[in-house]
PDB file of C-alpha atoms in Angstrom:
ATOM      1  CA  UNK A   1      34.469  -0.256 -42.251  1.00 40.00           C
ATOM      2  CA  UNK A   2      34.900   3.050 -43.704  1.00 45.00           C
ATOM      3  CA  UNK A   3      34.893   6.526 -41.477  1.00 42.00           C
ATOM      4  CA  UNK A   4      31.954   8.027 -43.209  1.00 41.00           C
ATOM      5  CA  UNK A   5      30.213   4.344 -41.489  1.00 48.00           C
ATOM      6  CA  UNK A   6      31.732   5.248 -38.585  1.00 47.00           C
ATOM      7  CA  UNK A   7      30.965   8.286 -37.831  1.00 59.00           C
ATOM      8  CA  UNK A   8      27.281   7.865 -38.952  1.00 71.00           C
ATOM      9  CA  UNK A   9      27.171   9.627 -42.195  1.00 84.00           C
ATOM     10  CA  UNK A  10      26.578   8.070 -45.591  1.00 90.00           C
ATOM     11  CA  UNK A  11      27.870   8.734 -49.307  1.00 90.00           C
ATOM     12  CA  UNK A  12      24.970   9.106 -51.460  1.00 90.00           C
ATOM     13  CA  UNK A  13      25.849   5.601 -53.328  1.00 91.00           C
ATOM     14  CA  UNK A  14      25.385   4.128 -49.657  1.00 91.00           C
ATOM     15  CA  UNK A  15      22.065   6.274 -49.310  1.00 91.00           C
ATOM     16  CA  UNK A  16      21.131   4.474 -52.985  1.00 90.00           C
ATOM     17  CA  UNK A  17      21.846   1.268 -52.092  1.00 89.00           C
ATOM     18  CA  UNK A  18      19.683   1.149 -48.425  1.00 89.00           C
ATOM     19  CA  UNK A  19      16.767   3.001 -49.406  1.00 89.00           C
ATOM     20  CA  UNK A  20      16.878   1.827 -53.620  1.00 87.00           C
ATOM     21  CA  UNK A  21      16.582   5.306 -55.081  1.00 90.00           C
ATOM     22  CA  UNK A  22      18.572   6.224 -58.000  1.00 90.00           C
ATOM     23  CA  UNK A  23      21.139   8.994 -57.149  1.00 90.00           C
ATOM     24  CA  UNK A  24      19.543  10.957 -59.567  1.00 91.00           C
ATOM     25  CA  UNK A  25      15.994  11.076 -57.507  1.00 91.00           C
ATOM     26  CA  UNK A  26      17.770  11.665 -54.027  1.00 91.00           C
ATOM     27  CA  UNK A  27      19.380  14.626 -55.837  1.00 90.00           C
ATOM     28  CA  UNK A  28      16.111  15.759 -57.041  1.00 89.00           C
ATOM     29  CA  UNK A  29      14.104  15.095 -54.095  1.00 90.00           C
ATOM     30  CA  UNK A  30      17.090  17.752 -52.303  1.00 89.00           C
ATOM     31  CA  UNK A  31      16.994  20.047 -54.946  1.00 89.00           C
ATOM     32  CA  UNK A  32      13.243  20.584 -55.278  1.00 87.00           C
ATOM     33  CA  UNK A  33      11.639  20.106 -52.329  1.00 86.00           C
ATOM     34  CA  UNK A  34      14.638  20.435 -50.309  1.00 86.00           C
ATOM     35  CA  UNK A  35      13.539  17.134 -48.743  1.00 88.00           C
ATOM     36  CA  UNK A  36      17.282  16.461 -47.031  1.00 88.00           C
ATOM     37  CA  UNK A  37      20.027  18.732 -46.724  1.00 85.00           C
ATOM     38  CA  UNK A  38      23.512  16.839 -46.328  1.00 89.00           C
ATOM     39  CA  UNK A  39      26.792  18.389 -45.628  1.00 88.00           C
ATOM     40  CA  UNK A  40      29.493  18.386 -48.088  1.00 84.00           C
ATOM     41  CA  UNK A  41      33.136  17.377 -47.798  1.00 82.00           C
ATOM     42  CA  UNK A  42      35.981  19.359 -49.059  1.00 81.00           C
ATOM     43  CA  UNK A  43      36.183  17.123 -51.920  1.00 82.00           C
ATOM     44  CA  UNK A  44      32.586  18.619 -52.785  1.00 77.00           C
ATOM     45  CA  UNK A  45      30.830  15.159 -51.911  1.00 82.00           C
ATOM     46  CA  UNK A  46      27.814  14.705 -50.554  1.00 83.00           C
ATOM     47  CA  UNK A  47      27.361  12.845 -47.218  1.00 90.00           C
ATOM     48  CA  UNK A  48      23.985  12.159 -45.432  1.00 91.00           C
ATOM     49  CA  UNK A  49      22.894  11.519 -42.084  1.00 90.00           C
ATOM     50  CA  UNK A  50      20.746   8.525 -40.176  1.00 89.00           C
ATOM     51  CA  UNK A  51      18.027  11.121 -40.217  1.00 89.00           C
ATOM     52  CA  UNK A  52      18.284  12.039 -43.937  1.00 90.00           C
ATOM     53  CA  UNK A  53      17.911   8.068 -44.922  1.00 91.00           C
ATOM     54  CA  UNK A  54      14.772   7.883 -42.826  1.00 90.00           C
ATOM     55  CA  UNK A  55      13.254  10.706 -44.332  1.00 89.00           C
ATOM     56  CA  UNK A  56      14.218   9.506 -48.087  1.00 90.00           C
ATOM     57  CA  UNK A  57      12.866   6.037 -46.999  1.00 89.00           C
ATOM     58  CA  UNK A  58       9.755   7.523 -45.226  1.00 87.00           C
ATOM     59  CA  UNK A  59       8.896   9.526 -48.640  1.00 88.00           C
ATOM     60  CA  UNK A  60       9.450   6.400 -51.096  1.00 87.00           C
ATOM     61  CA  UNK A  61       7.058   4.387 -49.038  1.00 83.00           C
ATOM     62  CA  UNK A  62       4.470   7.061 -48.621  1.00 85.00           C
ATOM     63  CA  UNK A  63       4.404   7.553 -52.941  1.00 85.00           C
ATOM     64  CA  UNK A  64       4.368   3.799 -53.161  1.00 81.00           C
ATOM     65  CA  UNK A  65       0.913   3.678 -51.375  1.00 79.00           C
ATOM     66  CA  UNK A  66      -0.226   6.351 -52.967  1.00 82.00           C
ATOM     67  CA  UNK A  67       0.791   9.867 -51.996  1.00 84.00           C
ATOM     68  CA  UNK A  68       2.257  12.123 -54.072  1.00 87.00           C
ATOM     69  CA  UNK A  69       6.081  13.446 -53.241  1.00 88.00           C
ATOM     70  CA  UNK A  70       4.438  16.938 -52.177  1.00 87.00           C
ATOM     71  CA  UNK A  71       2.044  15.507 -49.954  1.00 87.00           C
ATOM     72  CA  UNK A  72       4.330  12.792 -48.513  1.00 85.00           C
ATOM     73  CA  UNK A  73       6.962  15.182 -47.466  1.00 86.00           C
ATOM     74  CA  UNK A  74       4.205  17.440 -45.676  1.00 85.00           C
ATOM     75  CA  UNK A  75       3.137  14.200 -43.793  1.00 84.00           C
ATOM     76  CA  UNK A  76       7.105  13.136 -42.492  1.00 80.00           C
ATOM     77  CA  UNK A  77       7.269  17.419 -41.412  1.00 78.00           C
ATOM     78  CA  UNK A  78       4.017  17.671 -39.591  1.00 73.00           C
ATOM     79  CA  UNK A  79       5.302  14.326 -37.897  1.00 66.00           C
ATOM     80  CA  UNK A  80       9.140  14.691 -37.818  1.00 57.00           C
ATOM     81  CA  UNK A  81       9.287  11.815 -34.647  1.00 54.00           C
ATOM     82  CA  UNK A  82       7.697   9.556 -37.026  1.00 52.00           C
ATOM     83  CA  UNK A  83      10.130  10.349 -39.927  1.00 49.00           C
ATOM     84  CA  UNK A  84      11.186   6.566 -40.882  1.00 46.00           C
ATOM     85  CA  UNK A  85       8.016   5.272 -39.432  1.00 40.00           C
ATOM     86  CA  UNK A  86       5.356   4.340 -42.538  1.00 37.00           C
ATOM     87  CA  UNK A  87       7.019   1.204 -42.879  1.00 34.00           C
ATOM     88  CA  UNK A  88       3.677  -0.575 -42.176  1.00 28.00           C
ATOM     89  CA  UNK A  89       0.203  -0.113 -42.802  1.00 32.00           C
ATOM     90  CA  UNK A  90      -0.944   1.069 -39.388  1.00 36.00           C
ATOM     91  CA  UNK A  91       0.922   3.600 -37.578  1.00 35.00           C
ATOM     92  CA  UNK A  92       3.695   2.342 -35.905  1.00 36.00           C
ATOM     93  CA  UNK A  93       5.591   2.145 -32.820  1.00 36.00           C
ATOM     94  CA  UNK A  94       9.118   1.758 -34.237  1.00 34.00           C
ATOM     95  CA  UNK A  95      12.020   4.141 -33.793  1.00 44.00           C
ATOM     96  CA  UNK A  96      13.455   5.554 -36.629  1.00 76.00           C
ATOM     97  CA  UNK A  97      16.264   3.425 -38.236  1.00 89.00           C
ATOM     98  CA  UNK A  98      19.726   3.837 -36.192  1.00 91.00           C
ATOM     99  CA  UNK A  99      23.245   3.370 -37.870  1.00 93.00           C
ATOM    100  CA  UNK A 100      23.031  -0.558 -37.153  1.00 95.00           C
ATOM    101  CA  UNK A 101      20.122  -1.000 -39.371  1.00 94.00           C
ATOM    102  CA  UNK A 102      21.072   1.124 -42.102  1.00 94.00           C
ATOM    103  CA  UNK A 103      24.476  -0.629 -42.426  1.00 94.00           C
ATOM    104  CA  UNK A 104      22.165  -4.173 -42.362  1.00 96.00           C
ATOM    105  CA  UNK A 105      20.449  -3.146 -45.110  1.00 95.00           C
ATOM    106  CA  UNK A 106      22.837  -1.958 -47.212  1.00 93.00           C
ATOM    107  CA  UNK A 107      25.357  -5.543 -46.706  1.00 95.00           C
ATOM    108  CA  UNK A 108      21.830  -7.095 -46.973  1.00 95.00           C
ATOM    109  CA  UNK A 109      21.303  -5.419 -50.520  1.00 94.00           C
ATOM    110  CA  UNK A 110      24.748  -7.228 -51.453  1.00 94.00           C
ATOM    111  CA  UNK A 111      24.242 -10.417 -49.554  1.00 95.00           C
ATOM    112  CA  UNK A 112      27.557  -9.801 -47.338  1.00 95.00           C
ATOM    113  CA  UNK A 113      27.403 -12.740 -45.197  1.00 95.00           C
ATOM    114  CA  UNK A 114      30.459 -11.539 -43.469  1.00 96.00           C
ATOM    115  CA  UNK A 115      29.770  -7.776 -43.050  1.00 96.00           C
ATOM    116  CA  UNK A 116      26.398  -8.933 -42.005  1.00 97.00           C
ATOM    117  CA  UNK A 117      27.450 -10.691 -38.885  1.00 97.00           C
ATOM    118  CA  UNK A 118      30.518  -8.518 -38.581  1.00 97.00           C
ATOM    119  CA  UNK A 119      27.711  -5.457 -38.061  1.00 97.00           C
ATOM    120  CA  UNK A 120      25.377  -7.883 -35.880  1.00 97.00           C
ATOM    121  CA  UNK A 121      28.252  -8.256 -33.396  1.00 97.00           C
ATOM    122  CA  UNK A 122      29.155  -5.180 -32.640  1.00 96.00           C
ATOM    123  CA  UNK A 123      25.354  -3.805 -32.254  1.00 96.00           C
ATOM    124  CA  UNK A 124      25.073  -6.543 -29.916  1.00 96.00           C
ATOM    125  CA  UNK A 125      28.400  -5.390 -27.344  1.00 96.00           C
ATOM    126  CA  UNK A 126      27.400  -1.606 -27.997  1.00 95.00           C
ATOM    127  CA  UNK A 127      23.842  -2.145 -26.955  1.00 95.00           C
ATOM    128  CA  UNK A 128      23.499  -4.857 -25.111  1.00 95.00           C
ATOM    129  CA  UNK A 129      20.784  -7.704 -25.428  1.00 94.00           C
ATOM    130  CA  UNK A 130      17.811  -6.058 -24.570  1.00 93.00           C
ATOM    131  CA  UNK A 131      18.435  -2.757 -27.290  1.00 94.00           C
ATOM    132  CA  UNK A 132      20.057  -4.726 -29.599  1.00 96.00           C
ATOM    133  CA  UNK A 133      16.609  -6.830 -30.018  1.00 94.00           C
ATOM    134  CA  UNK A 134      14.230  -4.032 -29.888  1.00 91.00           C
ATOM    135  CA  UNK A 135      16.213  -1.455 -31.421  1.00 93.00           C
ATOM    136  CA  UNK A 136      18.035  -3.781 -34.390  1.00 95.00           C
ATOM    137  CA  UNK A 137      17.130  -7.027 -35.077  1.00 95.00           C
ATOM    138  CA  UNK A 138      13.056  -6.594 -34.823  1.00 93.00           C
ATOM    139  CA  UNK A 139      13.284  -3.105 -36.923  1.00 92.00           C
ATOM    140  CA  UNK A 140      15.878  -5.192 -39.590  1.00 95.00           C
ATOM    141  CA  UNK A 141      13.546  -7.923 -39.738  1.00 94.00           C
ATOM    142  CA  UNK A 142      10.938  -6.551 -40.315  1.00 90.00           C
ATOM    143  CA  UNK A 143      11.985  -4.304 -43.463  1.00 90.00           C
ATOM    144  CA  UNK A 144      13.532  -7.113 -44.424  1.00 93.00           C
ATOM    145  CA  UNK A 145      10.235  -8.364 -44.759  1.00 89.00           C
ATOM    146  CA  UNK A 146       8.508  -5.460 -45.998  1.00 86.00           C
ATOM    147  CA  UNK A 147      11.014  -5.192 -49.096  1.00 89.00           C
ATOM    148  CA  UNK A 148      10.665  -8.608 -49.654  1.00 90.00           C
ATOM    149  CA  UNK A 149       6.920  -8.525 -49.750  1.00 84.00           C
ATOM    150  CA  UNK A 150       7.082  -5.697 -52.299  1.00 83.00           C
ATOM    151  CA  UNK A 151       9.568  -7.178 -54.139  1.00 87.00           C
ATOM    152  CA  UNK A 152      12.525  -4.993 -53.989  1.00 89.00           C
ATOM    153  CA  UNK A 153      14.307  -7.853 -52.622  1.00 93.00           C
ATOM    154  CA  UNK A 154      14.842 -11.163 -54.036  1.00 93.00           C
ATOM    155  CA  UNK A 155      14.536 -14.541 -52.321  1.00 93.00           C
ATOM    156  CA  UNK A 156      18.679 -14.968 -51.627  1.00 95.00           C
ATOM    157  CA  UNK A 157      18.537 -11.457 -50.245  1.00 95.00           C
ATOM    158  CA  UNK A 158      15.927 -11.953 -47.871  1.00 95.00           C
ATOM    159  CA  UNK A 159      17.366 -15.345 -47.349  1.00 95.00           C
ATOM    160  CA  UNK A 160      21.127 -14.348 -46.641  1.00 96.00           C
ATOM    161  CA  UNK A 161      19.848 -11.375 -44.395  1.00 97.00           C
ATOM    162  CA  UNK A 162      17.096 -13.358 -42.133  1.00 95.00           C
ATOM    163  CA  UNK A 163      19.420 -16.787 -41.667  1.00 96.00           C
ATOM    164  CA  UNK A 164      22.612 -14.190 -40.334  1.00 97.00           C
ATOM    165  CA  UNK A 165      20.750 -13.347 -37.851  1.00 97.00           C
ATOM    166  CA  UNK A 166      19.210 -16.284 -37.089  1.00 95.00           C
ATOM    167  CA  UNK A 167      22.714 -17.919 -36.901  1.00 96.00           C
ATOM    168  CA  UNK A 168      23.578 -14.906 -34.850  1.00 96.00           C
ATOM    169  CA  UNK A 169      20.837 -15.246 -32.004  1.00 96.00           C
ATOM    170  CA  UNK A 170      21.585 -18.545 -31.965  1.00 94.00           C
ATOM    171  CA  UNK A 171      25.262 -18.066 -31.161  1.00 94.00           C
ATOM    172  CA  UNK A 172      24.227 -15.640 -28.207  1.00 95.00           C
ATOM    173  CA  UNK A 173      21.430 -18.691 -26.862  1.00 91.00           C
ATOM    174  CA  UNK A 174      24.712 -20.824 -26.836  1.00 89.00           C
ATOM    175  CA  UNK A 175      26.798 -18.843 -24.520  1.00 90.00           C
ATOM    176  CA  UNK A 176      24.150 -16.704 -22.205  1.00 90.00           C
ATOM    177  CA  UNK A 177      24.926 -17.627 -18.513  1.00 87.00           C
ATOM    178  CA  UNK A 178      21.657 -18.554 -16.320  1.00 88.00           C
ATOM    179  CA  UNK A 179      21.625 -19.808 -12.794  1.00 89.00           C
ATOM    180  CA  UNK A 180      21.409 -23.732 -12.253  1.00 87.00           C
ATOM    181  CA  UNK A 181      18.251 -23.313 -10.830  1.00 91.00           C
ATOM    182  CA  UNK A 182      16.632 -20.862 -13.035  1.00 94.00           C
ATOM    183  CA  UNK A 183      12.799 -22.096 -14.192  1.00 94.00           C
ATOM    184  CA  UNK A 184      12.892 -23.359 -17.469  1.00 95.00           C
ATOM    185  CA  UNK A 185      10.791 -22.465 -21.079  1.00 95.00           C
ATOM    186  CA  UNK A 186      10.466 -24.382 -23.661  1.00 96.00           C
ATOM    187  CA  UNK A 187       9.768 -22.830 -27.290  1.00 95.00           C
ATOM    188  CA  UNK A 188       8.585 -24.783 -30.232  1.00 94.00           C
ATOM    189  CA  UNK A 189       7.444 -24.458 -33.955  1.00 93.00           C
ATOM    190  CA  UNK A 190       4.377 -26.250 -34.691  1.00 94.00           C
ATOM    191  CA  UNK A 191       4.820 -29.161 -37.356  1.00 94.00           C
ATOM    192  CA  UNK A 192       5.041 -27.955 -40.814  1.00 92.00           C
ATOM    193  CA  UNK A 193       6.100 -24.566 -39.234  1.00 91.00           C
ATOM    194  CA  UNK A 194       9.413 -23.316 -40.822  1.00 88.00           C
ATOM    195  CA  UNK A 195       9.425 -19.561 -38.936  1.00 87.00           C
ATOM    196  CA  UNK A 196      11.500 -19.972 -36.095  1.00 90.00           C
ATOM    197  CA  UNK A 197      13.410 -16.464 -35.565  1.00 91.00           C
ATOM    198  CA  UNK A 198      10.215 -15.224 -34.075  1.00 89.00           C
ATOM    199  CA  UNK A 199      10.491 -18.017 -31.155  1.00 92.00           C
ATOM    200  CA  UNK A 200      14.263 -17.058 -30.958  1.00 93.00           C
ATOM    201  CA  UNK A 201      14.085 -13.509 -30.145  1.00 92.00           C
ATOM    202  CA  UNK A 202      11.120 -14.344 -27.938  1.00 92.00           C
ATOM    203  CA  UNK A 203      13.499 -17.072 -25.459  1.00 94.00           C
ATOM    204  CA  UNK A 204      16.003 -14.301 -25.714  1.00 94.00           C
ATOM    205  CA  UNK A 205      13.941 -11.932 -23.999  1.00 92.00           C
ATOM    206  CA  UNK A 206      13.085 -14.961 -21.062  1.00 93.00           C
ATOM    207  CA  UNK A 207      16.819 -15.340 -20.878  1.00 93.00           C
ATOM    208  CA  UNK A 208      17.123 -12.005 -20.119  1.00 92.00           C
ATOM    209  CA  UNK A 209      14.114 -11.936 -17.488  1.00 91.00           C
ATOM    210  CA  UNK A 210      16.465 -15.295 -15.972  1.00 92.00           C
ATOM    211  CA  UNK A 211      14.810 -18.502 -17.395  1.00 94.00           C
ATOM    212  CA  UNK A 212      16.577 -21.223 -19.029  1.00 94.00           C
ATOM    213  CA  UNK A 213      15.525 -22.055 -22.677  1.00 95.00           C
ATOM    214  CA  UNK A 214      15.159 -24.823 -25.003  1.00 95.00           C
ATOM    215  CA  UNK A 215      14.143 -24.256 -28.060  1.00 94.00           C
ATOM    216  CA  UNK A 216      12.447 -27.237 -30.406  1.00 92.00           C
ATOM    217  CA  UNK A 217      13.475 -25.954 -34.368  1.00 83.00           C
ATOM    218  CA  UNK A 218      11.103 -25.177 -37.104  1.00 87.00           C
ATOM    219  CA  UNK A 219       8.593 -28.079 -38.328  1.00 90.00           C
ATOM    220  CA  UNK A 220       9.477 -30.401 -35.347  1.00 93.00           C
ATOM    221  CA  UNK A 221       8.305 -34.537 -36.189  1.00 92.00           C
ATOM    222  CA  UNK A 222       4.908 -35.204 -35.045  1.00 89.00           C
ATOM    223  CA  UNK A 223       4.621 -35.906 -31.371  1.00 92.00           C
ATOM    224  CA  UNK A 224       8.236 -34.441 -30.343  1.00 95.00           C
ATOM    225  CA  UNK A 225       6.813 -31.417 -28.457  1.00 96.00           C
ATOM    226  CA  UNK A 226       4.835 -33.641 -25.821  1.00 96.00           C
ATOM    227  CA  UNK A 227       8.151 -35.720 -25.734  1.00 96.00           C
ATOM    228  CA  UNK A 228      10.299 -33.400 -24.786  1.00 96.00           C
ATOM    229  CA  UNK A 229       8.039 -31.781 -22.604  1.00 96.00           C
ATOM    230  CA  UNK A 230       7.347 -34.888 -20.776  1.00 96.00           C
ATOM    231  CA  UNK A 231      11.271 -35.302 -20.103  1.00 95.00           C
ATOM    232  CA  UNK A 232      12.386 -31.879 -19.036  1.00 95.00           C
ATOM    233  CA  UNK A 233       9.441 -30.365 -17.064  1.00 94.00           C
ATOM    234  CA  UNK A 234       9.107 -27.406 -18.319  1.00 96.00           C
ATOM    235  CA  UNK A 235       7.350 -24.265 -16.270  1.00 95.00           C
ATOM    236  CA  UNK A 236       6.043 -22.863 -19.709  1.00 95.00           C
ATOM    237  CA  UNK A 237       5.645 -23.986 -23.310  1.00 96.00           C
ATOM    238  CA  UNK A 238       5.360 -21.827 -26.025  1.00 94.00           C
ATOM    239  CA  UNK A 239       3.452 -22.524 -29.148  1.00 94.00           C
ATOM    240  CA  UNK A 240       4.302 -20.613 -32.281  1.00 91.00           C
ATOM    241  CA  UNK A 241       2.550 -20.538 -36.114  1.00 90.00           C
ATOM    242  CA  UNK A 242       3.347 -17.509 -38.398  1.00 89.00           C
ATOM    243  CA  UNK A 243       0.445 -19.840 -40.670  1.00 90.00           C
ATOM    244  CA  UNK A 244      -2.245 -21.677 -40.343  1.00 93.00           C
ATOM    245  CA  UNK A 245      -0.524 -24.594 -42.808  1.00 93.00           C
ATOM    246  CA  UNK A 246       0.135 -27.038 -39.226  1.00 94.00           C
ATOM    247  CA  UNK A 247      -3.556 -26.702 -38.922  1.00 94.00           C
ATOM    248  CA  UNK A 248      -4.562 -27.253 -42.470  1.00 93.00           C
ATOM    249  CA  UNK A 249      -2.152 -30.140 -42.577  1.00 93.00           C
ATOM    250  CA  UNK A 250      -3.283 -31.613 -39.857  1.00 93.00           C
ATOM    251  CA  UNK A 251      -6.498 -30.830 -38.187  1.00 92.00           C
ATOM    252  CA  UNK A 252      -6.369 -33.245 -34.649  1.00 94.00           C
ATOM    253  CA  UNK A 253      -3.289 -31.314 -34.089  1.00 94.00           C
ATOM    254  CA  UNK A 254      -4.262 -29.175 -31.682  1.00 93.00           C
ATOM    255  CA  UNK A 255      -6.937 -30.607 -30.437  1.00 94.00           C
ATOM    256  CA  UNK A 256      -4.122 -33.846 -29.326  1.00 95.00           C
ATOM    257  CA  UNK A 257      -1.805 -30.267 -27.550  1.00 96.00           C
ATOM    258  CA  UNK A 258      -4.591 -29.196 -26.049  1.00 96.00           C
ATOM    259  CA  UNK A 259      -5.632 -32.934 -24.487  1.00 96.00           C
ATOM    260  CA  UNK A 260      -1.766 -33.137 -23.762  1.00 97.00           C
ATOM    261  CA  UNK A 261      -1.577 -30.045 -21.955  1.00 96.00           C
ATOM    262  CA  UNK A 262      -4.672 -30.601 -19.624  1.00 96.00           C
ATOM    263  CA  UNK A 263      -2.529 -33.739 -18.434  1.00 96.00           C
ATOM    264  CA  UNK A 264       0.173 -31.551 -17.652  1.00 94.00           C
ATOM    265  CA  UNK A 265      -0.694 -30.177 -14.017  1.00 89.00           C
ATOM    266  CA  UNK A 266       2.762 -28.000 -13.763  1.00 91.00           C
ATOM    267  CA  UNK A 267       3.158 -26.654 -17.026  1.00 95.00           C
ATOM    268  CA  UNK A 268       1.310 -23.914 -18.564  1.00 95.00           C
ATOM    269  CA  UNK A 269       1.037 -23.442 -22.372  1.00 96.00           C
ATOM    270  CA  UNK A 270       0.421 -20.497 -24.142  1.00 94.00           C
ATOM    271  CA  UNK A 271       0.078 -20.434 -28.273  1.00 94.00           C
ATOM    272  CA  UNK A 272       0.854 -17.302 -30.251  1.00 90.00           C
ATOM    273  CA  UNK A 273       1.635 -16.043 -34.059  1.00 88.00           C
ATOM    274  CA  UNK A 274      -0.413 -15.056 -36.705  1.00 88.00           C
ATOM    275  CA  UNK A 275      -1.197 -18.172 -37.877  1.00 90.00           C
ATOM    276  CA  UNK A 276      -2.600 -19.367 -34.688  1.00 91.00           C
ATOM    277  CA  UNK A 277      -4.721 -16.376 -33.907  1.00 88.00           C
ATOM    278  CA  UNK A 278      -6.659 -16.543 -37.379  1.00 90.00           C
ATOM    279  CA  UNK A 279      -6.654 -20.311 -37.373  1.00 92.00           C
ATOM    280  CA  UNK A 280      -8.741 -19.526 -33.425  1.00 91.00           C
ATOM    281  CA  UNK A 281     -10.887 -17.281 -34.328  1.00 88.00           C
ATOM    282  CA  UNK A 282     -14.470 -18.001 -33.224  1.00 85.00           C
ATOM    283  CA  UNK A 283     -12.498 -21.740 -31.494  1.00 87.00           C
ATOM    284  CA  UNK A 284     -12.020 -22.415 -27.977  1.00 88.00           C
ATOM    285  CA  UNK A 285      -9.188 -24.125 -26.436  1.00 93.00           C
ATOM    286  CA  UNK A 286      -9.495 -25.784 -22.967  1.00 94.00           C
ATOM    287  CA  UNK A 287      -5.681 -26.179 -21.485  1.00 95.00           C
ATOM    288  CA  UNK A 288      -3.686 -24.049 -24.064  1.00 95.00           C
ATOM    289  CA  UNK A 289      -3.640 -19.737 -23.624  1.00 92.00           C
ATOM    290  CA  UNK A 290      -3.968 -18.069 -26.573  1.00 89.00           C
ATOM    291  CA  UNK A 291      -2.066 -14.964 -26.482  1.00 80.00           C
ATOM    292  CA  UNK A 292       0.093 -12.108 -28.052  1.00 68.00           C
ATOM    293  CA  UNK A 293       1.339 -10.554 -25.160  1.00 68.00           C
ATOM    294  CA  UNK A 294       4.375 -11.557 -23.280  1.00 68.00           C
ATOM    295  CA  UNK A 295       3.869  -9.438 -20.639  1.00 68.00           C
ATOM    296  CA  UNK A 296       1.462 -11.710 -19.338  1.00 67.00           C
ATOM    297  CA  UNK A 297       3.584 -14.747 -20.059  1.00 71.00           C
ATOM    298  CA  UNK A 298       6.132 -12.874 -18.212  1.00 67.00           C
ATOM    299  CA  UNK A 299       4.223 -12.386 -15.059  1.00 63.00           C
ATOM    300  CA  UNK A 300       3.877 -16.204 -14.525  1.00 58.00           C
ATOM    301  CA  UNK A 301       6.296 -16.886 -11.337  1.00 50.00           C
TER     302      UNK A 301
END
């Protein structure tokens, strides 16, 4: 990795490639509205900073929904903590991108399998688990997400970026060290369900809170939830949809979990995800918990 990476600074082709503005708009955007102001090498090269990428990024999205470059750059000043934060329609909550992200996206733009896990791996022994989820992998994710939905990304990049990490959480599930005893969760996919790296960053935050994990993969075969369940015991199950296709596909589903679940007098089940929130509305379940918020999953002892 190069020592402009390093040291957190970025050439302006490395600024192009992460946020997808030409070189000559970033030069533009610094010349006339003085948006970013990098430092320059002896060599006479530009190099930018973490906080200069958010700002570029934060401007592009604002004139993509809208706003023009005038009023978009007022917006990021009047808010500068929030500089890197219109990456969703509502307001959000997110930190601005760190190095760790920026460098994602960029081998992300290139499909760098490689690089990709290379970065991924040493996030995760900087940080540790707990940062490294909240302040990497869910900000990554979900850009990688938002560029795919407006199509500045193609299918392999979004594909290449979202299975390295998958394959990386997964390598950290393997080798996390739990007590014997610890009380065990078990996550699973609804059939016809093929989003599973929401379920694995949510057993990676029980592993850290001391449970044991198993996690049943994306569209499990009908009827393997309940069997596994009956074998191991679990304390908790975990129920996830990102769409309502399991319930389209078939509609007795959840009415046969929910049956199942009243018959389990140990285990408590909670169901969460997009897809199973619209898919309730205006529905009552008798056994299963329908809820967002792990905090309350959390609190189960």
């Amino acid at each position: 990795m190069d020592e402009t990476r390093r040291n957190g600074i970025y050439t302006i082709k490395q600024v192009s490639d992460v946020t997808g503005l030409s070189k000559q708009v970033i030069r533009k955007w610094e010349e006339r509205y003085e948006l970013v102001q990098p430092e320059r090498l002896e060599n006479g090269y530009r190099v930018y900073s973490e906080k200069d990428v958010n700002a570029l990024l934060s401007v592009k999205i604002l004139s993509e929904k809208g706003y023009s470059i005038k009023k978009a750059i007022e917006m990021i000043e009047k808010e500068p903590d929030n500089v890197g934060a219109f990456f969703i329609a509502e307001p959000p909550k997110l930190n601005n991108f760190n190095d760790y992200v920026i460098q994602l996206l960029e081998k992300g733009t290139y499909c760098n399998e490689g690089e990709l896990n290379l970065i991924l791996q040493q996030a995760y022994h900087q940080l540790g688990l707990d940062l490294f989820i909240s302040n990497v992998v869910i900000p990554f994710l979900h850009e990688v997400g938002a560029r795919w939905e407006r199509e500045e990304w193609d299918e392999y990049q979004e594909a290449v970026s979202s299975m390295s990490v998958r394959d990386y959480l997964i390598q950290i599930r393997k080798t996390f060290q739990l007590r014997e005893d610890a009380p065990l969760v078990i996550g699973a996919c609804l059939p016809e369900e093929n989003h599973e790296l929401p379920m694995h960053i949510v057993l990676l935050q029980f592993m850290l809170r001391g449970w044991k994990t198993v996690l049943v993969g994306a569209s499990p075969a009908p009827g393997a939830i309940e069997s596994l369940v009956s074998k191991l015991k679990p304390k908790i199950v975990l129920l996830s949809a990102s769409t309502t296709l399991p319930f389209e596909r078939d509609p007795k589903l959840l009415r046969r979990l929910d049956q199942f679940a009243g018959e389990q007098d140990q285990v408590t089940f909670y169901i969460g995800g997009v897809g199973s929130h619209n898919y309730l509305k205006g529905k009552q379940l008798k056994s299963i918990h329908v809820s967002n918020d792990l905090e309350e999953v959390f609190d189960i002892k």
